[in-house]
Short mmCIF file of C-alpha atoms in Angstrom, two decimals:
data_model
loop_
_atom_site.label_atom_id
_atom_site.label_comp_id
_atom_site.label_asym_id
_atom_site.label_seq_id
_atom_site.Cartn_x
_atom_site.Cartn_y
_atom_site.Cartn_z
CA MET A 2 21.59 -95.66 133.77
CA SER A 3 20.54 -94.69 130.38
CA SER A 4 22.43 -92.29 128.27
CA THR A 5 19.38 -90.38 127.32
CA PRO A 6 17.57 -87.93 129.67
CA HIS A 7 15.39 -89.69 132.37
CA SER A 8 11.49 -90.00 130.69
CA VAL A 9 10.22 -89.52 134.08
CA ALA A 10 11.84 -86.08 134.81
CA VAL A 11 11.43 -84.98 130.96
CA ASN A 12 7.84 -85.72 130.71
CA SER A 13 6.69 -84.51 134.51
CA TYR A 14 8.73 -81.39 133.78
CA ASN A 15 7.07 -80.68 130.35
CA SER A 16 4.05 -80.83 131.96
CA ASN A 17 4.32 -79.23 135.20
CA HIS A 18 6.70 -76.56 134.53
CA ALA A 19 4.37 -73.41 135.44
CA VAL A 20 3.34 -75.15 138.89
CA TYR A 21 6.91 -75.73 139.58
CA ASP A 22 7.93 -72.42 138.99
CA GLN A 23 5.78 -71.05 141.20
CA HIS A 24 5.98 -73.39 144.11
CA ARG A 25 9.41 -74.55 144.26
CA LEU A 26 11.96 -72.90 146.72
CA SER A 27 14.42 -70.70 145.20
CA TYR A 28 18.18 -70.59 146.79
CA SER A 29 19.28 -68.10 149.73
CA PRO A 30 21.82 -65.71 148.54
CA LYS A 31 23.78 -66.63 152.04
CA ILE A 32 24.40 -70.03 150.52
CA THR A 33 24.59 -68.72 146.97
CA GLU A 34 27.34 -66.11 147.61
CA LYS A 35 29.37 -68.94 149.46
CA PHE A 36 28.91 -71.30 146.71
CA LEU A 37 30.02 -68.37 143.87
CA ILE A 38 33.17 -68.30 146.30
CA ASP A 39 34.08 -71.83 146.20
CA LEU A 40 33.70 -72.08 142.36
CA LYS A 41 36.16 -69.15 142.00
CA LEU A 42 33.51 -66.84 140.55
CA ALA A 43 33.45 -64.29 143.06
CA LYS A 44 35.70 -62.78 145.96
CA GLY A 45 35.06 -60.98 149.02
CA SER A 46 32.45 -62.28 152.05
CA GLU A 47 28.76 -62.40 152.41
CA GLY A 48 27.13 -58.72 151.84
CA SER A 49 30.17 -57.51 150.11
CA LEU A 50 30.96 -59.72 147.25
CA LYS A 51 32.75 -58.90 144.18
CA THR A 52 31.80 -61.10 141.38
CA ASP A 53 33.89 -61.75 137.96
CA THR A 54 31.18 -61.83 135.48
CA ASN A 55 33.69 -62.22 132.62
CA LYS A 56 33.96 -65.96 133.78
CA LYS A 57 31.36 -67.98 131.66
CA ILE A 58 29.16 -70.21 133.31
CA LEU A 59 27.08 -72.90 132.00
CA GLU A 60 24.12 -74.01 133.78
CA LEU A 61 22.98 -77.52 132.88
CA ALA A 62 19.18 -78.51 133.57
CA SER A 63 18.22 -75.04 134.30
CA GLY A 64 14.53 -75.94 134.89
CA THR A 65 12.37 -72.74 134.98
CA GLY A 66 15.69 -70.56 136.08
CA LYS A 67 15.24 -70.76 139.88
CA PHE A 68 19.15 -70.83 140.46
CA THR A 69 19.34 -68.89 137.32
CA LYS A 70 17.70 -65.71 138.71
CA LEU A 71 20.41 -65.49 141.52
CA LEU A 72 23.03 -65.55 138.74
CA THR A 73 21.61 -62.57 136.94
CA THR A 74 21.36 -60.73 139.98
CA TYR A 75 24.62 -61.01 140.81
CA GLY A 76 25.68 -59.58 137.10
CA TRP A 77 25.68 -62.77 134.91
CA SER A 78 23.81 -62.39 131.54
CA ASP A 79 26.14 -62.45 128.22
CA THR A 80 28.55 -65.02 129.54
CA LEU A 81 25.96 -67.36 131.02
CA THR A 82 24.40 -70.06 128.97
CA VAL A 83 21.63 -72.68 130.00
CA VAL A 84 21.14 -76.04 128.81
CA GLU A 85 17.78 -78.28 129.61
CA PRO A 86 16.28 -81.25 128.08
CA SER A 87 12.61 -80.44 128.87
CA GLU A 88 10.90 -78.44 126.30
CA GLY A 89 8.23 -77.18 129.16
CA MET A 90 10.89 -75.70 131.37
CA ILE A 91 12.55 -73.63 128.33
CA GLU A 92 9.08 -72.50 127.87
CA THR A 93 8.81 -71.20 130.93
CA PHE A 94 12.77 -70.26 131.33
CA SER A 95 12.32 -68.25 128.17
CA LYS A 96 9.23 -66.37 129.44
CA ASN A 97 11.39 -65.37 132.80
CA PHE A 98 14.61 -64.95 131.26
CA PRO A 99 14.10 -63.70 127.44
CA HIS A 100 17.83 -62.00 127.32
CA ILE A 101 19.59 -65.68 128.25
CA GLU A 102 20.78 -67.63 126.02
CA ALA A 103 18.87 -71.33 126.39
CA LYS A 104 19.79 -74.42 124.22
CA GLN A 105 17.74 -77.59 124.35
CA GLY A 106 20.11 -80.51 125.39
CA SER A 107 21.16 -82.96 128.19
CA SER A 108 24.02 -83.81 130.15
CA TYR A 109 25.07 -86.47 127.58
CA ASP A 110 25.25 -84.38 124.51
CA ILE A 111 25.93 -80.53 125.70
CA PRO A 112 25.53 -78.29 122.38
CA VAL A 113 28.48 -76.09 123.33
CA PRO A 114 32.23 -76.16 122.01
CA ASP A 115 34.93 -78.03 123.97
CA GLN A 116 36.66 -75.97 126.54
CA SER A 117 34.17 -73.36 126.31
CA TYR A 118 33.23 -72.61 129.97
CA ASP A 119 34.99 -71.61 133.19
CA VAL A 120 32.28 -72.92 135.29
CA VAL A 121 29.38 -75.49 134.97
CA ILE A 122 26.54 -75.40 137.68
CA ILE A 123 23.50 -77.90 137.96
CA ALA A 124 21.11 -76.96 140.59
CA GLN A 125 18.69 -79.71 141.87
CA GLY A 126 19.13 -81.98 138.97
CA PHE A 127 22.54 -83.91 139.17
CA HIS A 128 20.92 -86.99 140.61
CA TRP A 129 18.95 -87.63 137.38
CA PHE A 130 22.20 -88.08 135.51
CA SER A 131 25.27 -88.73 137.58
CA ASP A 132 27.03 -91.32 135.81
CA ASP A 133 30.35 -91.33 133.97
CA ARG A 134 29.13 -90.42 130.23
CA SER A 135 27.87 -87.31 131.82
CA LEU A 136 30.92 -86.40 133.79
CA LYS A 137 33.09 -87.22 130.39
CA GLU A 138 30.64 -84.71 128.81
CA ILE A 139 31.01 -81.79 131.17
CA ASN A 140 34.76 -82.24 131.54
CA ARG A 141 34.75 -81.65 127.62
CA VAL A 142 33.13 -78.30 127.90
CA LEU A 143 35.11 -76.92 131.08
CA LYS A 144 38.48 -74.79 130.68
CA PRO A 145 41.46 -76.54 132.26
CA GLY A 146 41.21 -75.27 135.86
CA GLY A 147 37.58 -74.88 135.46
CA MET A 148 35.10 -75.86 138.18
CA PHE A 149 32.01 -78.11 138.37
CA GLY A 150 29.67 -77.25 141.21
CA CYS A 151 25.96 -78.74 142.43
CA ILE A 152 23.37 -77.28 144.60
CA TRP A 153 20.35 -78.86 146.21
CA ASN A 154 17.27 -77.67 148.53
CA PHE A 155 16.26 -80.55 150.72
CA ASP A 156 13.33 -81.21 152.83
CA ALA A 157 14.67 -84.05 155.58
CA PRO A 158 17.72 -85.36 156.32
CA SER A 159 18.97 -88.48 154.07
CA GLY A 160 21.78 -90.60 153.29
CA ALA A 161 23.12 -87.81 150.89
CA ILE A 162 24.39 -85.86 153.78
CA THR A 163 26.79 -88.64 154.75
CA ILE A 164 30.22 -87.79 153.46
CA ALA A 165 32.61 -90.51 152.52
CA PRO A 166 34.90 -91.56 151.88
CA ALA A 167 36.43 -88.18 150.84
CA ASP A 168 37.05 -85.52 153.58
CA PRO A 169 36.49 -82.21 152.16
CA GLU A 170 36.27 -78.53 154.04
CA VAL A 171 32.68 -78.64 155.25
CA GLU A 172 30.89 -75.67 156.64
CA ILE A 173 27.48 -75.54 158.15
CA ILE A 174 25.74 -71.93 157.53
CA TYR A 175 22.77 -70.98 159.71
CA ASP A 176 21.01 -67.55 159.43
CA ASP A 177 23.33 -66.08 162.25
CA THR A 178 26.66 -67.96 162.16
CA HIS A 179 28.92 -70.35 159.92
CA LYS A 180 30.63 -73.39 161.57
CA ASN A 181 33.43 -75.47 160.08
CA VAL A 182 32.72 -78.98 161.22
CA LYS A 183 34.18 -82.44 160.34
CA ALA A 184 32.20 -84.54 157.58
CA ALA A 185 31.33 -87.32 160.28
CA GLU A 186 29.31 -84.38 162.46
CA VAL A 187 27.11 -83.41 159.63
CA PRO A 188 24.16 -86.16 159.76
CA GLN A 189 23.98 -85.34 163.78
CA LEU A 190 23.70 -81.61 163.05
CA VAL A 191 21.55 -81.41 160.37
CA GLY A 192 18.98 -84.18 161.48
CA SER A 193 18.86 -82.16 165.30
CA TYR A 194 17.96 -79.00 163.26
CA PHE A 195 14.97 -80.64 161.26
CA GLU A 196 13.67 -81.97 164.49
CA ALA A 197 12.23 -78.86 165.32
CA HIS A 198 9.29 -79.34 163.12
CA PRO A 199 8.39 -82.91 163.15
CA TRP A 200 5.31 -82.47 160.61
CA ALA A 201 7.83 -81.61 157.40
CA ILE A 202 9.57 -84.65 158.32
CA ALA A 203 6.46 -86.66 158.30
CA THR A 204 4.88 -85.43 155.04
CA ALA A 205 8.49 -85.46 153.51
CA ASP A 206 8.45 -89.61 154.43
CA PHE A 207 4.94 -89.75 153.21
CA THR A 208 6.06 -88.55 150.01
CA TYR A 209 8.93 -90.35 149.49
CA SER A 210 6.91 -93.34 149.74
CA TYR A 211 5.82 -92.69 146.25
CA ASP A 212 9.17 -92.66 144.95
CA VAL A 213 9.88 -96.07 143.34
CA ASN A 214 12.80 -96.39 140.86
CA VAL A 215 13.10 -92.60 140.30
CA PRO A 216 16.73 -90.92 141.12
CA GLN A 217 16.69 -88.79 143.58
CA TYR A 218 19.14 -86.38 145.73
CA ARG A 219 18.36 -88.18 148.83
CA HIS A 220 19.42 -91.70 147.60
CA GLY A 221 23.10 -90.69 147.45
CA LYS A 222 23.69 -92.06 144.46
CA TRP A 223 25.25 -88.94 142.80
CA ARG A 224 27.93 -89.18 145.44
CA GLU A 225 29.04 -92.61 144.25
CA ALA A 226 29.42 -91.46 140.59
CA LEU A 227 31.74 -88.66 142.01
CA THR A 228 33.62 -91.03 144.10
CA LYS A 229 34.36 -93.64 141.67
CA ASP A 230 35.69 -91.20 139.16
CA LYS A 231 39.41 -90.96 139.08
CA THR A 232 39.29 -89.42 135.27
CA TYR A 233 37.23 -86.39 134.89
CA PHE A 234 37.25 -84.59 138.23
CA ARG A 235 39.34 -84.17 141.33
CA PRO A 236 37.27 -85.10 144.76
CA ILE A 237 34.62 -83.20 145.93
CA SER A 238 36.93 -80.14 147.68
CA LYS A 239 34.24 -78.26 149.46
CA GLU A 240 30.72 -79.23 150.80
CA ASN A 241 28.37 -76.44 152.68
CA PHE A 242 25.37 -77.08 154.29
CA TYR A 243 22.74 -74.09 154.98
CA LEU A 244 20.05 -74.91 157.51
CA PHE A 245 17.06 -72.46 157.46
CA THR A 246 13.29 -72.38 158.31
CA THR A 247 10.69 -71.16 155.81
CA THR A 248 7.06 -70.85 155.85
CA ILE A 249 4.27 -72.69 153.73
CA LYS A 250 0.55 -72.28 153.90
CA HIS A 251 -1.51 -75.32 154.72
CA ASP A 252 -3.17 -75.75 151.67
CA ASP A 253 0.34 -75.13 149.45
CA VAL A 254 1.74 -77.91 150.98
CA PRO A 255 0.40 -80.62 148.30
CA LEU A 256 1.06 -77.93 145.59
CA TYR A 257 4.58 -77.91 146.64
CA TRP A 258 5.29 -81.55 146.98
CA GLY A 259 3.20 -82.10 143.86
CA THR A 260 6.04 -80.63 142.09
CA ARG A 261 8.02 -83.63 142.20
CA SER A 262 8.14 -85.60 139.41
CA TYR A 263 6.95 -89.33 140.79
CA ILE A 264 3.80 -87.39 141.75
CA THR A 265 3.35 -85.47 138.65
CA LYS A 266 3.06 -88.72 136.97
CA LEU A 267 0.39 -90.34 139.25
CA ASN A 268 -3.17 -90.28 137.29
CA SER A 269 -6.07 -88.25 138.69
CA GLU A 270 -7.71 -90.52 140.67
CA GLU A 271 -4.26 -91.69 142.79
CA ARG A 272 -3.20 -87.73 142.69
CA ALA A 273 -6.44 -86.89 144.43
CA GLU A 274 -5.91 -89.78 146.98
CA TYR A 275 -2.22 -88.81 147.59
CA ASP A 276 -3.76 -84.82 148.10
CA SER A 277 -6.17 -86.35 150.43
CA LYS A 278 -3.97 -88.22 152.63
CA LEU A 279 -1.24 -85.81 152.57
CA SER A 280 -3.58 -82.83 154.08
CA ALA A 281 -4.92 -85.30 156.49
CA LEU A 282 -1.37 -85.90 157.97
CA VAL A 283 -0.72 -82.34 157.97
CA ASP A 284 -3.64 -81.97 160.19
CA GLU A 285 -2.59 -84.58 162.43
CA THR A 286 1.19 -83.65 162.99
CA VAL A 287 1.13 -79.87 163.27
CA THR A 288 1.46 -78.52 166.34
CA GLU A 289 0.94 -74.58 167.62
CA ASN A 290 4.75 -74.59 167.69
CA ASP A 291 4.49 -75.16 163.92
CA LYS A 292 2.45 -72.14 163.21
CA SER A 293 2.90 -68.53 162.48
CA ILE A 294 0.57 -66.17 161.59
CA GLU A 295 1.69 -63.22 158.57
CA ASN A 296 -0.98 -60.70 157.84
CA ASP A 297 -3.78 -62.63 159.52
CA THR A 298 -3.01 -65.64 157.54
CA VAL A 299 -1.78 -69.03 159.30
CA TYR A 300 1.46 -70.43 158.08
CA LEU A 301 3.49 -73.42 158.68
CA LYS A 302 7.15 -73.36 159.77
CA LYS A 303 9.47 -75.94 158.23
CA ALA A 304 13.01 -76.81 158.24
CA VAL A 305 14.88 -76.56 154.80
CA GLY A 306 18.52 -77.64 153.95
CA THR A 307 20.64 -76.26 150.91
CA HIS A 308 23.36 -78.59 149.97
CA THR A 309 26.65 -77.30 147.79
CA ILE A 310 29.68 -79.25 146.51
CA VAL A 311 32.27 -77.89 144.53
CA LEU A 312 34.82 -79.84 142.26
CA GLU A 313 37.84 -78.78 140.13
CA VAL A 314 37.94 -80.37 136.53
CA ASN A 315 40.78 -83.02 135.77
CA LYS A 316 42.62 -81.54 132.63
#
């Protein structure tokens, strides 16, 4: 893996940052609160969280601030710094959060002093730079006892949810219940949840066919990097999965998938063909069970997952 930010990511996000900000999903407070507790940034339970905003957070590859918004909701401001390689993303981020310090940089050269942060968080980005050099640099900026956490939204089951060889604490969270499970149970439980709306899996699989030689969460290569590392971080201690159903307008489906870097880089003719085929696939696969009426508008129901991992720095 290169020791510079991936060109596909930087170039696509320089051009599509506004669309990304509008159409990418945010993160639910339900999983965010559990994540903050696991990162030792908060105590308490869902709905009665007590955060420690004196702890300094570095959010790496912050994008337009999808996760940053949650952090500010829970009280972080002066003790929060973001680092992002894409000028376009920083442009939108600074409009969204003019009071948050934003620095241009990457996981290979984080522009902050040694041992200066309690926690490093990466939302929807670690797969782009999951290598030894990044882990070394993240280790450098963390204080002794510091925590490293990653969070991803995902649209379909994949190899990334297969937990091996480590056996961390694992919890699956639904809207109405929490369930502690064994790592080996995760693929079946997640897979069965997504089966409720096959159209969404069909559109995901179709879009993934355009993904050629581009690092993605679903490939699970990021897990290999963490498993191989014996120097900078201890093994993953906790993994959580939040499974929920959201809705999307039919016409917004191409816009949603169009925020993917490998779709953004298509030329205009290729993009028009992709949008046309995707819309036709939606029409072919959506059933009445997938439809929801909201304010006289038809929405399509789709299953979504959020995955978090937490590790302690080794120093």
